[in-house]
Amino acid sequence: MKVTFTSAPQTNKNEHKRNNYLQNAVGLATPLIFETAVGMPIEVACQDKLVKSANVPEIDKYLNKAFQETNLKQTGLKIKAFKVNDNVKYLQKISSLINVETGARFGRNAGYNPIVNTLILPYKRLQGAIFHEMGHAMNKNFNPALKAIQYLRMPLSNLVLPAITITGICTSIKPKSNENELSKSDKFKNFIHNNAGKLAFAASIPILLEEFIASAKGNKLAAKVMPENLAKAVKKTNIYGGLCYLISATIGALGIAAGVKVKDYLVELKHQNKNTLTE
C-alpha cells in the first residue's frame, strides 16, 4: 500500500485571525484617545473664539424683529433659556461641547431641538449665535428636505458612525485566494476596513451641510434686521461655529482611521512573533 503525506494548509500571513480581541480593544480605544488628546483641546479653543465673538449684548434689541421676520412664532417655536454659571473650568468646557443644555448653562453653547421645536439658549449670552439656531428652526419648519436631515442626525451619530467604527476596526482584510473568489460579505468588510475613516467623514456630510445652511440663513437674517457691524459679528460667530463642526468631523474620521492602522499593526506584530517562535 502506498502511503502519501500531505502538509497542513499554510495560513496566509496577511490573513488575520478572528481572535484578535486585545488588538481590537486597543484599536477601538484609539479614536477616544485621539479625540481626548488632540480633538478636545482644538475644539475647546475654537469654542472659546466662538463665545468671544458671539457675546454681543447690542444684538438683544433686534431679536424680536428677527423672529417676526422669520414667521417662526407661527410655528409654535419655544425658547428655553438657562441662567448662566460663570464658573467655567476646563471639564465644563468639554461637557459644553458634548451636551447643549450643559453648554447653555455655562454660556458656551446654544442649540435647536427639532423634535420639540425649541431653541436652547444661555440667558443674555451668545446673542451672535441665536441667528444660526433660528436658521435651524427655519430649516425644520419651512424645508422638508432639511427637516429630514435634522431627523437623520441622531441615527447617523449614534448608529451609523459607531457601526462604521466597530466594523472597520474589528474586521481584518481577507486576501483574495487563488482557489476561491471572495464572498460579497468579505468584499464588504474589506471595503469598510480600508475606508473606515473616509466613510465616517462621509456620514458627517449631511450634518455639516445642514449646519452650513442654517448659518447662511442666519447671516442673511442678521443682515436684514441689524446694522452692518452687528451683522458682521453674527457672521464671524457662524464661521467659528462651522469651523468647530468641521474640526469635530475631521478629528473623528482621523481617529477612526488611526484605530484601524493601530489594530492592523498590532495584529501583524502578533503574527510576526508567532512565526518567530515556530521557526
Coordinates of N, CA, C and O in Angstrom, one line a residue, residues 77-248:
L77 N -42.7 77.9 17.8 CA -41.4 77.8 18.3 C -41.3 78.2 19.8 O -41.8 79.3 20.2
K78 N -40.6 77.4 20.6 CA -40.4 77.7 22.0 C -39.0 78.1 22.3 O -38.1 77.6 21.5
I79 N -38.7 78.8 23.3 CA -37.4 79.2 23.7 C -37.1 78.7 25.2 O -37.9 79.0 26.1
K80 N -36.1 78.0 25.4 CA -35.7 77.6 26.7 C -34.3 78.2 27.0 O -33.3 77.9 26.5
A81 N -34.4 79.2 27.9 CA -33.2 80.0 28.3 C -32.7 79.6 29.7 O -33.5 79.5 30.6
F82 N -31.4 79.3 29.8 CA -30.8 78.9 31.0 C -30.0 80.0 31.7 O -29.3 80.7 31.0
K83 N -30.2 80.1 33.0 CA -29.3 81.1 33.7 C -27.9 80.6 33.7 O -27.6 79.4 33.8
V84 N -27.0 81.5 33.4 CA -25.6 81.2 33.2 C -24.7 81.1 34.4 O -24.8 82.0 35.3
N85 N -24.0 80.0 34.6 CA -23.0 79.9 35.6 C -21.6 80.3 35.0 O -21.1 79.6 34.1
D86 N -21.0 81.4 35.6 CA -19.8 81.9 35.0 C -18.5 81.1 35.5 O -17.4 81.4 35.0
N87 N -18.7 80.2 36.5 CA -17.6 79.5 37.0 C -17.2 78.3 36.1 O -17.6 77.2 36.3
V88 N -16.6 78.6 35.0 CA -16.3 77.6 33.9 C -14.9 77.1 34.0 O -13.9 77.9 33.9
K89 N -14.7 75.8 34.2 CA -13.4 75.2 34.2 C -13.3 74.3 32.9 O -14.2 74.2 32.2
Y90 N -12.1 73.7 32.7 CA -11.8 73.0 31.5 C -12.8 71.8 31.3 O -13.3 71.6 30.2
L91 N -13.1 71.1 32.4 CA -14.0 70.0 32.2 C -15.4 70.5 31.9 O -16.1 69.8 31.1
Q92 N -15.8 71.6 32.4 CA -17.1 72.2 32.0 C -17.1 72.6 30.5 O -18.1 72.5 29.8
K93 N -16.0 73.1 30.1 CA -15.8 73.4 28.6 C -16.0 72.2 27.8 O -16.7 72.3 26.7
I94 N -15.4 71.1 28.2 CA -15.5 69.8 27.4 C -17.0 69.4 27.4 O -17.5 69.0 26.4
S95 N -17.6 69.4 28.6 CA -19.0 69.0 28.7 C -19.9 69.9 27.9 O -21.0 69.5 27.4
S96 N -19.5 71.1 27.7 CA -20.3 72.1 26.9 C -20.3 71.8 25.5 O -21.2 72.1 24.7
L97 N -19.2 71.1 25.0 CA -19.1 70.7 23.6 C -20.1 69.5 23.4 O -20.6 69.3 22.3
I98 N -20.2 68.6 24.4 CA -20.9 67.4 24.2 C -22.4 67.6 24.4 O -23.2 67.0 23.7
N99 N -22.8 68.4 25.4 CA -24.3 68.5 25.7 C -24.7 70.0 25.6 O -24.1 70.8 26.2
V100 N -25.7 70.2 24.8 CA -26.1 71.6 24.5 C -26.7 72.3 25.8 O -26.3 73.4 26.0
E101 N -27.5 71.6 26.5 CA -28.1 72.2 27.7 C -27.0 72.5 28.8 O -27.0 73.6 29.4
T102 N -26.0 71.7 28.9 CA -24.9 72.0 29.8 C -24.1 73.2 29.3 O -23.7 74.1 30.0
G103 N -23.9 73.2 27.9 CA -23.2 74.3 27.3 C -24.0 75.6 27.5 O -23.4 76.7 27.8
A104 N -25.3 75.6 27.5 CA -26.1 76.8 27.7 C -26.0 77.3 29.1 O -25.9 78.5 29.4
R105 N -25.9 76.3 30.1 CA -25.8 76.7 31.5 C -24.5 77.4 31.8 O -24.4 78.2 32.7
F106 N -23.5 77.1 31.0 CA -22.2 77.7 31.2 C -21.9 78.8 30.2 O -20.8 79.3 30.1
G107 N -22.9 79.2 29.4 CA -22.8 80.3 28.5 C -21.9 80.0 27.3 O -21.3 80.9 26.7
R108 N -21.8 78.7 26.9 CA -20.8 78.4 25.9 C -21.4 77.6 24.7 O -20.7 77.3 23.7
N109 N -22.7 77.4 24.7 CA -23.3 76.7 23.6 C -24.8 77.0 23.5 O -25.4 77.5 24.5
A110 N -25.3 76.9 22.3 CA -26.7 77.1 22.1 C -27.2 76.0 21.1 O -26.3 75.4 20.4
G111 N -28.4 75.7 21.0 CA -28.9 74.7 20.1 C -30.3 74.8 19.8 O -31.1 75.6 20.3
Y112 N -30.7 73.9 18.9 CA -32.1 73.8 18.5 C -32.5 72.3 18.5 O -31.8 71.5 17.9
N113 N -33.7 72.0 19.1 CA -34.2 70.7 19.2 C -35.4 70.6 18.2 O -36.5 71.2 18.5
P114 N -35.2 69.9 17.0 CA -36.3 69.9 16.1 C -37.5 69.1 16.5 O -38.6 69.3 16.1
I115 N -37.3 68.1 17.4 CA -38.4 67.3 17.8 C -39.5 68.0 18.6 O -40.7 67.9 18.4
V116 N -39.0 68.9 19.5 CA -39.9 69.8 20.3 C -39.9 71.2 19.8 O -40.5 72.1 20.5
N117 N -39.3 71.5 18.7 CA -39.3 72.8 18.1 C -38.9 73.9 19.1 O -39.6 74.9 19.3
T118 N -37.7 73.7 19.7 CA -37.3 74.6 20.8 C -35.9 75.0 20.6 O -35.0 74.2 20.3
L119 N -35.7 76.3 20.8 CA -34.3 76.9 20.9 C -33.8 76.8 22.3 O -34.5 77.1 23.3
I120 N -32.6 76.3 22.5 CA -31.9 76.2 23.8 C -30.8 77.2 23.8 O -29.8 77.2 23.1
L121 N -30.9 78.2 24.8 CA -30.0 79.3 24.8 C -29.6 79.7 26.2 O -30.3 79.4 27.2
P122 N -28.4 80.2 26.3 CA -28.0 80.8 27.6 C -28.6 82.2 27.7 O -28.6 83.0 26.7
Y123 N -29.1 82.5 28.9 CA -29.9 83.8 29.0 C -28.9 85.0 28.9 O -27.9 85.0 29.6
K124 N -29.2 85.9 28.0 CA -28.5 87.1 27.8 C -27.0 86.9 27.4 O -26.1 87.7 27.7
R125 N -26.8 85.7 26.8 CA -25.4 85.4 26.3 C -25.5 84.8 24.8 O -26.6 84.4 24.4
L126 N -24.4 84.8 24.2 CA -24.2 84.2 22.8 C -25.3 84.8 21.9 O -25.8 84.1 21.0
Q127 N -25.5 86.1 21.9 CA -26.5 86.7 21.1 C -26.2 86.5 19.6 O -27.1 86.3 18.8
G128 N -24.9 86.5 19.3 CA -24.5 86.3 17.9 C -24.8 84.9 17.3 O -24.8 84.7 16.1
A129 N -25.0 83.9 18.2 CA -25.2 82.5 17.8 C -26.7 82.2 17.6 O -27.1 81.2 17.1
I130 N -27.6 83.1 18.1 CA -29.0 82.9 18.1 C -29.5 82.8 16.6 O -30.4 82.1 16.3
F131 N -28.9 83.6 15.8 CA -29.3 83.6 14.4 C -29.1 82.3 13.7 O -29.9 81.9 12.8
H132 N -28.0 81.7 14.0 CA -27.7 80.3 13.5 C -28.8 79.3 13.9 O -29.3 78.5 13.1
E133 N -29.2 79.4 15.2 CA -30.2 78.5 15.7 C -31.5 78.8 15.1 O -32.3 77.9 14.9
M134 N -31.8 80.1 14.8 CA -33.1 80.4 14.1 C -33.0 79.8 12.7 O -34.0 79.4 12.1
G135 N -31.8 79.8 12.1 CA -31.6 79.1 10.8 C -32.0 77.7 10.9 O -32.6 77.1 9.9
H136 N -31.6 77.0 11.9 CA -32.0 75.6 12.1 C -33.5 75.5 12.2 O -34.1 74.6 11.6
A137 N -34.2 76.4 12.9 CA -35.6 76.4 13.1 C -36.3 76.6 11.7 O -37.3 76.0 11.4
M138 N -35.7 77.5 10.9 CA -36.3 77.7 9.6 C -36.1 76.5 8.7 O -37.0 76.1 7.9
N139 N -35.0 75.8 8.8 CA -34.8 74.6 8.1 C -35.8 73.5 8.4 O -36.3 72.9 7.5
K140 N -36.1 73.4 9.7 CA -37.0 72.4 10.1 C -38.5 72.7 9.7 O -39.2 71.8 9.2
N141 N -38.9 73.9 9.9 CA -40.3 74.3 9.8 C -40.7 74.7 8.3 O -41.9 74.6 8.0
F142 N -39.7 75.0 7.5 CA -40.0 75.5 6.2 C -39.4 74.8 5.0 O -39.6 75.1 3.9
N143 N -38.6 73.7 5.3 CA -38.0 73.0 4.3 C -38.0 71.5 4.6 O -37.2 71.0 5.5
P144 N -38.9 70.7 4.0 CA -39.0 69.2 4.3 C -37.7 68.5 4.1 O -37.4 67.6 4.9
A145 N -36.9 68.8 3.1 CA -35.6 68.0 2.9 C -34.7 68.3 4.1 O -34.0 67.3 4.6
L146 N -34.5 69.5 4.5 CA -33.6 69.9 5.6 C -34.2 69.3 6.9 O -33.4 69.0 7.8
K147 N -35.5 69.3 7.0 CA -36.1 68.7 8.2 C -35.7 67.2 8.3 O -35.4 66.7 9.4
A148 N -35.8 66.5 7.2 CA -35.4 65.1 7.2 C -33.9 64.9 7.6 O -33.6 64.0 8.3
I149 N -33.1 65.8 7.1 CA -31.6 65.7 7.5 C -31.5 65.9 9.0 O -30.7 65.2 9.7
Q150 N -32.2 66.8 9.6 CA -32.2 67.1 11.0 C -32.6 65.8 11.8 O -31.9 65.5 12.8
Y151 N -33.6 65.1 11.3 CA -34.0 63.9 12.0 C -33.1 62.7 11.8 O -33.1 61.8 12.5
L152 N -32.2 62.8 10.7 CA -31.2 61.8 10.5 C -30.0 62.0 11.4 O -29.2 61.1 11.5
R153 N -29.9 63.1 12.0 CA -28.7 63.5 12.8 C -28.4 62.4 13.9 O -27.3 61.9 14.0
M154 N -29.4 62.1 14.6 CA -29.2 61.1 15.7 C -28.9 59.7 15.2 O -27.9 59.1 15.7
P155 N -29.6 59.2 14.2 CA -29.2 57.9 13.7 C -27.8 57.9 13.1 O -27.0 56.9 13.3
L156 N -27.4 58.9 12.4 CA -26.1 59.0 11.8 C -25.0 59.0 12.9 O -24.0 58.3 12.8
S157 N -25.3 59.8 14.0 CA -24.3 60.0 15.0 C -24.2 58.8 16.0 O -23.1 58.4 16.4
N158 N -25.4 58.2 16.3 CA -25.5 57.2 17.3 C -25.5 55.7 16.8 O -25.4 54.8 17.6
L159 N -25.8 55.6 15.5 CA -25.9 54.2 14.9 C -24.9 54.0 13.8 O -24.1 53.1 13.8
V160 N -24.9 54.9 12.8 CA -24.1 54.7 11.6 C -22.6 54.8 11.9 O -21.8 54.0 11.6
L161 N -22.2 55.9 12.6 CA -20.8 56.2 12.9 C -20.2 55.1 13.9 O -19.2 54.5 13.6
P162 N -21.0 54.6 14.9 CA -20.4 53.5 15.7 C -20.3 52.2 14.9 O -19.4 51.5 15.1
A163 N -21.3 52.0 14.0 CA -21.2 50.8 13.2 C -20.0 50.8 12.3 O -19.3 49.8 12.1
I164 N -19.7 51.9 11.7 CA -18.5 52.1 10.8 C -17.3 51.9 11.7 O -16.3 51.1 11.2
T165 N -17.2 52.4 12.8 CA -16.1 52.3 13.7 C -15.8 50.9 14.1 O -14.7 50.4 14.0
I166 N -16.8 50.2 14.6 CA -16.7 48.8 15.1 C -16.4 47.9 13.9 O -15.4 47.1 14.0
T167 N -17.1 48.0 12.8 CA -16.8 47.2 11.7 C -15.4 47.4 11.1 O -14.7 46.5 10.8
G168 N -15.1 48.7 10.9 CA -13.8 49.0 10.4 C -12.6 48.5 11.2 O -11.6 47.9 10.6
I169 N -12.7 48.7 12.5 CA -11.6 48.3 13.4 C -11.6 46.8 13.7 O -10.5 46.2 13.7
C170 N -12.7 46.2 13.9 CA -12.8 44.8 14.4 C -12.8 43.8 13.3 O -12.8 42.6 13.6
T171 N -12.8 44.2 12.0 CA -12.6 43.3 10.9 C -11.2 43.4 10.4 O -10.5 44.4 10.7
S172 N -10.7 42.4 9.7 CA -9.4 42.5 9.1 C -9.5 42.1 7.6 O -10.5 41.5 7.2
I173 N -8.5 42.5 6.9 CA -8.5 42.2 5.4 C -8.4 40.8 5.2 O -7.6 40.1 5.7
K174 N -9.3 40.3 4.4 CA -9.3 38.9 3.9 C -8.7 38.9 2.5 O -9.4 39.4 1.6
P175 N -7.5 38.4 2.3 CA -6.9 38.4 0.9 C -7.6 37.5 -0.1 O -8.2 36.5 0.3
K176 N -7.6 37.9 -1.3 CA -8.2 37.0 -2.4 C -7.4 35.8 -2.5 O -6.1 35.8 -2.6
S177 N -8.1 34.6 -2.6 CA -7.4 33.3 -2.7 C -7.4 33.0 -4.2 O -8.3 33.3 -5.0
N178 N -6.4 32.2 -4.6 CA -6.3 31.7 -6.0 C -7.4 30.7 -6.3 O -7.8 30.5 -7.4
E179 N -7.8 30.0 -5.2 CA -8.9 28.9 -5.5 C -10.3 29.5 -5.5 O -11.1 29.1 -6.2
N180 N -10.5 30.4 -4.6 CA -11.9 30.9 -4.4 C -12.0 32.4 -4.5 O -11.1 33.1 -4.0
E181 N -13.1 32.9 -5.0 CA -13.4 34.3 -5.0 C -13.9 34.7 -3.7 O -14.4 33.9 -2.9
L182 N -13.6 36.0 -3.3 CA -14.1 36.5 -2.0 C -15.6 36.6 -2.1 O -16.2 36.9 -3.1
S183 N -16.3 36.3 -1.0 CA -17.7 36.4 -0.9 C -18.1 37.9 -0.9 O -17.3 38.8 -0.6
K184 N -19.4 38.2 -1.1 CA -19.8 39.6 -1.1 C -19.6 40.1 0.3 O -19.3 41.3 0.5
S185 N -19.8 39.3 1.3 CA -19.7 39.7 2.7 C -18.2 40.1 3.0 O -17.9 41.1 3.6
D186 N -17.3 39.2 2.5 CA -15.8 39.5 2.7 C -15.4 40.8 2.0 O -14.7 41.6 2.5
K187 N -16.0 41.0 0.7 CA -15.7 42.2 0.0 C -16.2 43.5 0.7 O -15.5 44.5 0.8
F188 N -17.4 43.3 1.3 CA -18.0 44.4 2.0 C -17.1 44.8 3.3 O -16.8 46.0 3.5
K189 N -16.7 43.8 4.0 CA -15.9 44.0 5.2 C -14.6 44.6 4.8 O -14.1 45.5 5.5
N190 N -14.0 44.1 3.8 CA -12.7 44.7 3.3 C -12.8 46.2 3.0 O -12.0 47.0 3.3
F191 N -14.0 46.5 2.3 CA -14.2 47.9 1.9 C -14.4 48.8 3.1 O -13.8 49.9 3.2
I192 N -15.1 48.3 4.1 CA -15.3 49.1 5.3 C -14.0 49.3 6.1 O -13.6 50.4 6.5
H193 N -13.2 48.2 6.1 CA -11.9 48.2 6.8 C -11.0 49.2 6.2 O -10.3 50.0 6.8
N194 N -10.9 49.2 4.8 CA -10.0 50.0 4.1 C -10.4 51.5 4.1 O -9.6 52.4 3.8
N195 N -11.7 51.8 4.3 CA -12.2 53.1 4.1 C -13.0 53.7 5.3 O -13.8 54.6 5.2
A196 N -12.7 53.1 6.5 CA -13.5 53.5 7.7 C -13.5 55.0 8.0 O -14.5 55.6 8.2
G197 N -12.3 55.6 7.9 CA -12.2 57.0 8.2 C -12.9 57.8 7.2 O -13.6 58.8 7.6
K198 N -12.8 57.5 5.9 CA -13.5 58.2 4.9 C -15.0 58.1 5.0 O -15.7 59.1 4.8
L199 N -15.4 56.9 5.3 CA -16.9 56.6 5.4 C -17.4 57.4 6.6 O -18.5 57.9 6.6
A200 N -16.6 57.5 7.7 CA -17.1 58.2 8.9 C -17.3 59.7 8.6 O -18.2 60.3 9.0
F201 N -16.3 60.3 7.8 CA -16.4 61.7 7.4 C -17.6 61.8 6.5 O -18.4 62.8 6.6
A202 N -17.8 60.9 5.6 CA -19.0 61.0 4.6 C -20.3 61.0 5.4 O -21.2 61.7 5.0
A203 N -20.4 60.2 6.5 CA -21.6 60.1 7.3 C -21.9 61.5 7.9 O -23.0 61.8 8.3
S204 N -20.8 62.3 8.1 CA -21.0 63.6 8.8 C -21.4 64.7 7.8 O -21.8 65.8 8.2
I205 N -21.3 64.4 6.5 CA -21.5 65.5 5.5 C -23.0 66.0 5.5 O -23.2 67.2 5.5
P206 N -24.0 65.1 5.6 CA -25.4 65.7 5.8 C -25.5 66.6 7.0 O -26.2 67.7 6.9
I207 N -24.9 66.3 8.1 CA -25.0 67.1 9.3 C -24.3 68.4 9.0 O -24.8 69.5 9.4
L208 N -23.1 68.4 8.4 CA -22.3 69.6 8.1 C -23.1 70.5 7.2 O -23.1 71.7 7.3
L209 N -23.7 69.9 6.2 CA -24.5 70.6 5.1 C -25.6 71.4 5.8 O -25.8 72.6 5.5
E210 N -26.4 70.7 6.7 CA -27.5 71.4 7.3 C -27.0 72.5 8.2 O -27.6 73.6 8.3
E211 N -25.9 72.3 8.9 CA -25.3 73.3 9.8 C -24.9 74.6 8.9 O -25.2 75.7 9.3
F212 N -24.3 74.3 7.8 CA -23.8 75.5 7.0 C -25.0 76.2 6.4 O -25.0 77.5 6.3
I213 N -26.1 75.5 6.0 CA -27.3 76.2 5.5 C -27.9 77.0 6.6 O -28.4 78.1 6.4
A214 N -28.0 76.5 7.8 CA -28.5 77.2 9.0 C -27.7 78.5 9.2 O -28.3 79.6 9.4
S215 N -26.4 78.4 9.1 CA -25.6 79.6 9.2 C -25.8 80.6 8.1 O -25.9 81.9 8.3
A216 N -26.0 80.2 6.9 CA -26.2 81.0 5.7 C -27.6 81.8 5.9 O -27.7 83.0 5.7
K217 N -28.6 81.1 6.4 CA -29.9 81.7 6.7 C -29.8 82.7 7.8 O -30.4 83.8 7.8
G218 N -29.0 82.3 8.8 CA -28.8 83.2 10.0 C -28.1 84.5 9.6 O -28.4 85.6 10.0
N219 N -27.1 84.4 8.7 CA -26.3 85.5 8.2 C -27.2 86.5 7.4 O -27.2 87.7 7.6
K220 N -28.1 85.9 6.6 CA -29.0 86.6 5.7 C -30.0 87.4 6.6 O -30.3 88.6 6.3
L221 N -30.5 86.7 7.6 CA -31.5 87.3 8.5 C -30.8 88.5 9.3 O -31.4 89.5 9.4
A222 N -29.6 88.2 9.8 CA -28.9 89.3 10.5 C -28.7 90.5 9.7 O -28.9 91.7 10.2
A223 N -28.3 90.3 8.4 CA -28.0 91.5 7.5 C -29.3 92.2 7.3 O -29.3 93.4 7.0
K224 N -30.5 91.6 7.4 CA -31.7 92.2 7.0 C -32.3 93.1 8.2 O -32.9 94.1 8.0
V225 N -32.0 92.7 9.4 CA -32.6 93.3 10.6 C -31.7 94.1 11.4 O -32.2 94.9 12.3
M226 N -30.4 94.1 11.2 CA -29.4 94.8 12.1 C -28.4 95.6 11.3 O -28.2 95.4 10.1
P227 N -27.8 96.6 12.0 CA -26.7 97.3 11.3 C -25.6 96.4 10.9 O -25.4 95.3 11.4
E228 N -24.8 96.9 10.0 CA -23.7 96.1 9.4 C -22.7 95.6 10.4 O -22.3 94.4 10.3
N229 N -22.4 96.4 11.4 CA -21.3 95.9 12.3 C -21.8 94.8 13.2 O -21.1 93.8 13.5
L230 N -23.1 94.7 13.5 CA -23.7 93.6 14.3 C -23.9 92.4 13.4 O -23.7 91.3 13.9
A231 N -24.3 92.6 12.2 CA -24.4 91.5 11.2 C -23.0 90.8 11.0 O -23.0 89.6 10.9
K232 N -22.0 91.6 11.0 CA -20.6 91.0 10.8 C -20.3 90.2 12.0 O -19.6 89.2 11.9
A233 N -20.7 90.6 13.2 CA -20.4 89.8 14.4 C -21.1 88.5 14.3 O -20.6 87.4 14.8
V234 N -22.3 88.4 13.8 CA -23.1 87.2 13.6 C -22.3 86.3 12.6 O -22.2 85.1 12.8
K235 N -21.9 86.9 11.5 CA -21.2 86.1 10.5 C -19.9 85.5 11.1 O -19.6 84.4 10.8
K236 N -19.2 86.3 11.8 CA -17.9 85.8 12.4 C -18.2 84.7 13.4 O -17.5 83.7 13.4
T237 N -19.3 84.8 14.2 CA -19.6 83.7 15.1 C -20.0 82.5 14.3 O -19.5 81.4 14.7
N238 N -20.7 82.6 13.2 CA -21.1 81.4 12.5 C -19.9 80.8 11.8 O -19.9 79.6 11.6
I239 N -18.9 81.6 11.4 CA -17.6 81.0 10.9 C -17.0 80.1 11.9 O -16.6 79.0 11.6
Y240 N -16.9 80.6 13.1 CA -16.3 79.8 14.2 C -17.1 78.6 14.5 O -16.6 77.5 14.7
G241 N -18.4 78.7 14.5 CA -19.3 77.6 14.7 C -19.1 76.5 13.6 O -19.0 75.3 13.9
G242 N -19.1 76.9 12.4 CA -18.9 76.0 11.3 C -17.5 75.3 11.4 O -17.4 74.1 11.1
L243 N -16.5 76.1 11.8 CA -15.2 75.5 12.0 C -15.2 74.5 13.1 O -14.5 73.4 12.9
C244 N -15.9 74.7 14.1 CA -16.0 73.7 15.2 C -16.5 72.4 14.7 O -16.0 71.3 15.1
Y245 N -17.6 72.5 14.0 CA -18.2 71.3 13.4 C -17.3 70.5 12.5 O -17.2 69.3 12.5
L246 N -16.6 71.3 11.6 CA -15.7 70.7 10.7 C -14.5 70.0 11.4 O -14.1 68.9 11.0
I247 N -14.0 70.7 12.4 CA -12.9 70.1 13.1 C -13.3 68.8 13.8 O -12.6 67.8 13.8
S248 N -14.5 68.8 14.4 CA -15.0 67.7 15.1 C -15.2 66.5 14.2 O -14.8 65.4 14.5

